Short mmCIF file of C-alpha atoms and ligand atoms in Angstrom, two decimals:
data_model
loop_
_atom_site.label_atom_id
_atom_site.label_comp_id
_atom_site.label_asym_id
_atom_site.label_seq_id
_atom_site.Cartn_x
_atom_site.Cartn_y
_atom_site.Cartn_z
CA UNK A 2 0.17 0.02 0.11
CA UNK A 3 1.41 3.28 -0.98
CA UNK A 4 1.26 5.93 1.61
CA UNK A 5 0.46 9.92 0.89
CA UNK A 6 2.58 11.56 -0.98
CA UNK A 7 2.66 14.51 1.24
CA UNK A 8 3.18 18.09 -0.66
CA UNK A 9 0.70 19.49 1.63
CA UNK A 10 2.88 22.01 2.74
CA UNK A 11 1.19 24.08 5.68
CA UNK A 12 2.28 25.82 8.15
CA UNK A 13 2.42 24.10 11.81
CA UNK A 14 0.27 26.99 13.36
CA UNK A 15 -2.03 28.20 10.34
CA UNK A 16 -2.96 26.61 7.88
CA UNK A 17 -3.88 28.05 4.50
CA UNK A 18 -7.75 27.10 4.90
CA UNK A 19 -8.69 27.74 0.58
CA UNK A 20 -5.85 25.61 -0.27
CA UNK A 21 -6.70 22.74 2.22
CA UNK A 22 -10.36 22.97 1.28
CA UNK A 23 -10.03 22.97 -2.38
CA UNK A 24 -7.60 19.52 -1.71
CA UNK A 25 -10.65 18.02 0.51
CA UNK A 26 -13.04 18.69 -2.08
CA UNK A 27 -10.76 17.21 -5.04
CA UNK A 28 -9.45 14.39 -3.51
CA UNK A 29 -11.96 13.63 -0.77
CA UNK A 30 -9.45 13.56 1.89
CA UNK A 31 -6.51 16.52 3.13
CA UNK A 32 -3.97 16.61 5.91
CA UNK A 33 -2.95 19.50 8.07
CA UNK A 34 0.30 18.18 8.84
CA UNK A 35 1.39 19.04 13.36
CA UNK A 36 -1.56 21.64 13.27
CA UNK A 37 -2.01 21.42 16.89
CA UNK A 38 1.43 22.88 19.59
CA UNK A 39 3.22 20.70 21.11
CA UNK A 40 1.58 21.58 24.39
CA UNK A 41 -1.87 21.51 23.36
CA UNK A 42 -1.52 17.53 22.16
CA UNK A 43 0.38 16.76 24.83
CA UNK A 44 -2.27 18.14 27.50
CA UNK A 45 -5.05 16.10 25.23
CA UNK A 46 -3.19 12.72 25.76
CA UNK A 47 -3.01 13.45 29.28
CA UNK A 48 -6.26 14.41 29.66
CA UNK A 49 -7.47 11.11 27.61
CA UNK A 50 -4.86 8.63 28.45
CA UNK A 51 -6.83 7.59 31.90
CA UNK A 52 -10.19 7.22 29.73
CA UNK A 53 -8.22 5.06 27.19
CA UNK A 54 -6.71 2.91 29.68
CA UNK A 55 -10.36 2.41 31.22
CA UNK A 56 -12.23 1.75 27.94
CA UNK A 57 -13.56 -1.42 26.48
CA UNK A 58 -12.62 -2.82 23.35
CA UNK A 59 -15.26 -3.81 20.61
CA UNK A 60 -17.99 -6.16 19.52
CA UNK A 61 -18.79 -6.70 16.31
CA UNK A 62 -16.89 -6.92 13.04
CA UNK A 63 -17.52 -2.91 12.38
CA UNK A 64 -16.07 -1.65 16.16
CA UNK A 65 -13.52 -4.62 16.17
CA UNK A 66 -12.57 -7.12 18.98
CA UNK A 67 -9.04 -5.23 18.93
CA UNK A 68 -9.31 -1.81 18.91
CA UNK A 69 -11.01 0.65 22.28
CA UNK A 70 -13.50 3.43 21.70
CA UNK A 71 -15.01 6.08 23.61
CA UNK A 72 -17.14 8.68 23.15
CA UNK A 73 -18.31 12.19 24.27
CA UNK A 74 -14.99 13.31 24.65
CA UNK A 75 -15.73 16.76 25.14
CA UNK A 76 -16.79 16.13 28.66
CA UNK A 77 -13.35 14.28 29.29
CA UNK A 78 -11.24 16.31 27.76
CA UNK A 79 -10.80 20.72 28.70
CA UNK A 80 -8.59 20.71 25.75
CA UNK A 81 -10.85 18.57 23.50
CA UNK A 82 -13.04 21.46 23.91
CA UNK A 83 -10.71 24.24 22.23
CA UNK A 84 -9.77 21.64 19.98
CA UNK A 85 -13.44 20.99 18.37
CA UNK A 86 -13.52 24.91 17.71
CA UNK A 87 -9.89 25.14 16.22
CA UNK A 88 -10.75 28.02 13.99
CA UNK A 89 -8.87 27.34 11.03
CA UNK A 90 -10.39 23.65 11.26
CA UNK A 91 -14.01 25.11 11.31
CA UNK A 92 -13.27 27.12 8.38
CA UNK A 93 -12.39 24.68 6.15
CA UNK A 94 -15.37 22.19 7.43
CA UNK A 95 -17.96 25.51 6.93
CA UNK A 96 -16.34 26.11 3.53
CA UNK A 97 -16.83 22.60 2.82
CA UNK A 98 -19.84 21.95 3.62
CA UNK A 99 -21.56 25.24 5.30
CA UNK A 100 -23.94 26.14 2.27
CA UNK A 101 -25.90 23.25 2.48
CA UNK A 102 -27.19 24.19 5.90
CA UNK A 103 -27.80 27.18 8.15
CA UNK A 104 -25.59 25.68 10.55
CA UNK A 105 -23.67 23.07 11.60
CA UNK A 106 -23.51 20.79 14.47
CA UNK A 107 -21.23 18.25 15.97
CA UNK A 108 -22.01 15.30 14.88
CA UNK A 109 -19.39 13.01 17.07
CA UNK A 110 -16.32 12.78 19.11
CA UNK A 111 -14.56 9.45 19.35
CA UNK A 112 -11.25 8.28 20.63
CA UNK A 113 -10.22 5.15 19.30
CA UNK A 114 -7.64 2.65 20.16
CA UNK A 115 -6.11 0.35 17.62
CA UNK A 116 -4.67 -2.35 19.26
CA UNK A 117 -1.56 -4.12 17.82
CA UNK A 118 -2.53 -7.37 16.11
CA UNK A 119 -6.07 -5.76 14.91
CA UNK A 120 -7.45 -6.45 11.41
CA UNK A 121 -7.95 -3.58 8.69
CA UNK A 122 -11.29 -2.44 9.63
CA UNK A 123 -14.00 -2.86 6.91
CA UNK A 124 -13.93 0.09 4.13
CA UNK A 125 -16.70 2.22 4.15
CA UNK A 126 -18.75 5.83 3.69
CA UNK A 127 -19.41 7.22 6.94
CA UNK A 128 -22.67 9.24 5.13
CA UNK A 129 -24.25 5.92 4.11
CA UNK A 130 -25.72 6.49 8.50
CA UNK A 131 -28.30 8.99 6.82
CA UNK A 132 -31.00 7.37 4.35
CA UNK A 133 -30.84 11.00 1.89
CA UNK A 134 -29.70 10.59 -1.41
CA UNK A 135 -25.82 10.29 -2.26
CA UNK A 136 -24.00 12.86 -4.46
CA UNK A 137 -26.22 15.75 -4.33
CA UNK A 138 -24.83 17.16 -1.38
CA UNK A 139 -21.99 16.56 1.03
CA UNK A 140 -23.13 15.57 4.25
CA UNK A 141 -20.28 15.66 7.04
CA UNK A 142 -16.56 16.31 7.12
CA UNK A 143 -14.28 14.08 9.84
CA UNK A 144 -11.29 15.56 11.52
CA UNK A 145 -8.97 12.52 12.79
CA UNK A 146 -6.59 14.04 15.25
CA UNK A 147 -3.40 11.49 15.52
CA UNK A 148 -2.53 11.30 19.33
CA UNK A 149 0.27 8.93 17.87
CA UNK A 150 2.39 9.61 14.94
CA UNK A 151 0.42 7.37 11.79
CA UNK A 152 2.00 4.91 10.56
CA UNK A 153 1.62 2.36 8.02
CA UNK A 154 2.16 -0.36 10.54
CA UNK A 155 0.63 0.94 13.44
CA UNK A 156 -3.10 1.40 11.91
CA UNK A 157 -3.17 5.17 9.90
CA UNK A 158 -6.51 5.35 8.36
CA UNK A 159 -6.77 4.09 4.96
CA UNK A 160 -8.25 5.90 2.64
CA UNK A 161 -9.34 6.06 -1.16
CA UNK A 162 -9.01 9.18 -2.86
CA UNK A 163 -11.31 10.60 -5.10
CA UNK A 164 -13.67 8.10 -3.84
CA UNK A 165 -16.62 10.99 -3.26
CA UNK A 166 -16.81 11.43 -6.97
CA UNK A 167 -18.81 8.97 -8.85
CA UNK A 168 -20.92 6.11 -7.94
CA UNK A 169 -21.66 6.20 -3.86
CA UNK A 170 -21.72 2.77 -3.20
CA UNK A 171 -19.08 1.51 -5.22
CA UNK A 172 -16.89 -0.51 -3.48
CA UNK A 173 -12.24 -0.15 -4.46
CA UNK A 174 -9.51 -2.31 -4.68
CA UNK A 175 -7.03 -2.71 -1.24
CA UNK A 176 -4.14 -1.61 -2.94
CA UNK A 177 -6.00 1.46 -4.45
CA UNK A 178 -5.97 2.95 -0.82
CA UNK A 179 -3.30 5.39 0.60
CA UNK A 180 -2.27 5.65 4.43
CA UNK A 181 -2.80 8.59 5.91
CA UNK A 182 0.93 8.80 7.79
CA UNK A 183 0.87 11.89 9.79
CA UNK A 184 2.89 12.91 12.21
CA UNK A 185 1.60 12.99 16.08
CA UNK A 186 -0.86 15.82 16.02
CA UNK A 187 -2.22 16.35 12.71
CA UNK A 188 -5.41 16.64 11.31
CA UNK A 189 -6.73 14.40 8.48
CA UNK A 190 -9.87 16.13 6.69
CA UNK A 191 -12.03 13.16 4.71
CA UNK A 192 -15.91 13.79 3.67
CA UNK A 193 -18.41 11.33 4.70
CA UNK A 194 -18.66 10.39 1.05
CA UNK A 195 -15.06 9.55 0.89
CA UNK A 196 -14.19 5.20 1.07
CA UNK A 197 -12.04 4.70 4.30
CA UNK A 198 -11.39 2.49 7.00
CA UNK A 199 -9.14 2.12 10.04
CA UNK A 200 -5.68 0.40 8.85
CA UNK A 201 -4.20 -3.10 10.56
CA UNK A 202 -1.41 -2.50 13.66
CA UNK A 203 1.20 -4.56 12.72
CA UNK A 204 2.91 -3.04 15.18
CA UNK A 205 4.04 -3.34 18.51
CA UNK A 206 2.30 -0.45 20.01
CA UNK A 207 -1.46 0.80 20.02
CA UNK A 208 -2.44 3.30 17.68
CA UNK A 209 -4.61 6.71 18.99
CA UNK A 210 -6.77 8.66 16.99
CA UNK A 211 -9.56 11.03 17.96
CA UNK A 212 -12.20 11.73 15.23
CA UNK A 213 -14.10 15.26 15.64
CA UNK A 214 -17.44 15.20 13.05
CA UNK A 215 -19.83 17.73 11.83
CA UNK A 216 -22.49 17.50 9.52
CA UNK A 217 -25.22 19.70 8.22
CA UNK A 218 -27.11 20.92 11.39
CA UNK A 219 -31.04 19.33 9.72
CA UNK A 220 -29.43 16.06 10.41
CA UNK A 221 -29.57 13.56 13.19
CA UNK A 222 -26.32 13.21 14.94
CA UNK A 223 -24.27 9.63 14.78
CA UNK A 224 -23.50 10.14 18.48
CA UNK A 225 -26.85 11.64 20.32
CA UNK A 226 -25.01 15.06 21.89
CA UNK A 227 -28.07 16.41 24.05
CA UNK A 228 -27.73 12.61 26.25
CA UNK A 229 -23.69 13.11 25.90
CA UNK A 230 -23.81 16.59 27.25
CA UNK A 231 -26.86 17.28 28.97
CA UNK A 232 -27.96 20.66 30.35
CA UNK A 233 -26.03 20.12 33.39
CA UNK A 234 -22.90 19.32 31.70
CA UNK A 235 -23.38 22.04 28.70
CA UNK A 236 -23.72 24.73 30.70
CA UNK A 237 -20.25 25.09 31.38
CA UNK A 238 -19.54 25.22 27.59
CA UNK A 239 -18.64 28.44 26.21
CA UNK A 240 -21.48 29.35 23.99
CA UNK A 241 -20.27 28.66 20.71
CA UNK A 242 -19.61 24.96 22.09
CA UNK A 243 -23.04 24.72 23.39
CA UNK A 244 -24.10 25.86 20.25
CA UNK A 245 -22.23 23.57 18.41
CA UNK A 246 -23.57 20.60 20.32
CA UNK A 247 -27.43 21.43 19.76
CA UNK A 248 -27.79 24.16 21.86
CA UNK A 249 -29.09 26.15 19.19
CA UNK A 250 -32.08 25.95 16.67
CA UNK A 251 -31.69 25.45 12.87
CA UNK A 252 -33.85 27.58 11.34
CA UNK A 253 -36.60 27.33 11.21
CA UNK A 254 -37.12 26.14 14.57
CA UNK A 255 -35.17 22.69 14.49
CA UNK A 256 -34.44 21.25 17.80
CA UNK A 257 -36.16 23.69 19.71
CA UNK A 258 -37.26 23.00 23.41
CA UNK A 259 -40.60 24.38 23.97
CA UNK A 260 -40.55 26.57 21.10
CA UNK A 261 -38.03 28.13 22.19
CA UNK A 262 -34.14 28.01 21.52
CA UNK A 263 -32.69 25.35 23.94
CA UNK A 264 -30.22 27.31 25.47
CA UNK A 265 -32.86 27.92 27.48
CA UNK A 266 -32.02 25.09 29.71
CA UNK A 267 -28.43 26.11 30.07
CA UNK A 268 -29.00 29.27 32.13
CA UNK A 269 -31.49 29.54 35.78
CA UNK A 270 -32.55 27.36 38.53
CA UNK A 271 -34.64 24.81 36.98
CA UNK A 272 -35.97 24.16 33.34
CA UNK A 273 -38.47 26.97 32.56
CA UNK A 274 -42.07 26.06 31.93
CA UNK A 275 -44.97 27.54 29.73
CA UNK A 276 -42.98 29.74 27.43
CA UNK A 277 -43.88 31.80 24.66
CA UNK A 278 -43.30 29.85 21.53
CA UNK A 279 -41.22 32.31 19.63
CA UNK A 280 -40.66 32.25 15.76
CA UNK A 281 -37.28 31.56 14.91
CA UNK A 282 -37.76 31.42 11.08
CA UNK A 283 -35.38 32.18 8.11
CA UNK A 284 -35.54 35.51 5.81
CA UNK A 285 -37.37 34.28 2.92
CA UNK A 286 -39.89 32.77 5.05
CA UNK A 287 -41.01 36.15 6.99
CA UNK A 288 -40.46 37.66 3.27
CA UNK A 289 -42.99 34.85 2.27
CA UNK A 290 -45.63 35.98 5.41
CA UNK A 291 -45.06 39.39 4.57
CA UNK A 292 -46.12 38.99 1.08
CA UNK A 293 -48.98 37.34 2.00
CA UNK A 294 -50.24 39.70 4.30
CA UNK A 295 -49.38 42.64 2.05
CA UNK A 296 -51.68 40.62 -0.62
CA UNK A 297 -54.48 39.67 2.17
CA UNK A 298 -54.62 43.31 3.59
CA UNK A 299 -54.96 44.57 -0.48
CA UNK A 300 -57.63 42.15 -1.37
CA UNK A 301 -59.91 43.46 2.05
CA UNK A 302 -59.43 47.24 0.56
CA UNK A 303 -60.53 46.51 -2.82
CA UNK A 304 -63.30 44.67 -1.30
CA UNK A 305 -64.46 47.37 1.55
CA UNK A 306 -64.45 50.06 -1.65
O1 AKG B 8 -9.54 4.46 13.54
C1 AKG B 8 -9.62 4.75 11.91
O2 AKG B 8 -8.35 5.42 11.78
C2 AKG B 8 -10.98 5.00 11.75
C3 AKG B 8 -12.28 4.78 12.07
C4 AKG B 8 -13.42 4.69 11.23
O3 AKG B 8 -13.46 5.23 9.78
C5 AKG B 8 -15.01 4.67 12.24
O4 AKG B 8 -14.76 3.67 13.11
O5 AKG B 8 -15.58 4.77 11.41
FE1 FE2 B 9 -15.62 5.40 9.22
#
């Protein structure tokens, strides 16, 4: 298996958002090498370490019996709360898929530790979790953060370049896959439509990675964000982060609580009751209603003459 030719030169602290987005949309994936500064990746790994130790191995052919996983990462790591909002990452995701929704949401966070001896994961497209038509739009972007150096031997994520184009069901030969070889602290971006899988770990040590995935705000997220971060936990989040995990309405009014923005649950002593249902519509919906009422008024005036 060949590895990705990394002529992808991005500065370690800042990335060229436009170039990375172009590459993501052209190839189905793109790597920002060593995007996290060393202190940040160290803090993240230290906070996640006890959880990796405590996590259970998976069950079933997809999750794999030699692979440990855990979710709800934002309640386990303060550093992850900053990383999930990484401004350059958010700009890439927004430019790649933002046009298909009014606001984005977090689809999942998932820490994945592939142990020595684990076989390759079966190739799949993450977008197949949703039943909508495929090909007309992009539903999600995954960001896989390398918590260890990802190598061809230790289970670096495998990707099939350009597999996001063409037949969305097509399976491709293993020989065509590339391994996302990248140093610890790098970010691998890939689309929900890109065929990919975890690699086999033929090394002597586990491979740790952290997926943060973002999807269109009108989809059902893979990980139930309101249960992962119920109001008593989301209260401690910065407002923007609370919004990203679902304490915000996707216009018009999608995800409301009692006809209001669900962020009403993040303040005060108890859940408010009998609140006024309050419009949260798109501009074009207000325009249509205005036109309707203007027309109605005009006809009434006409009739009164
Ligand atoms: O661990 C990896 O590299 C990828 C895992 C993956 O694609 C998945 O579990 O959906
Ligand atoms: Fe996947």
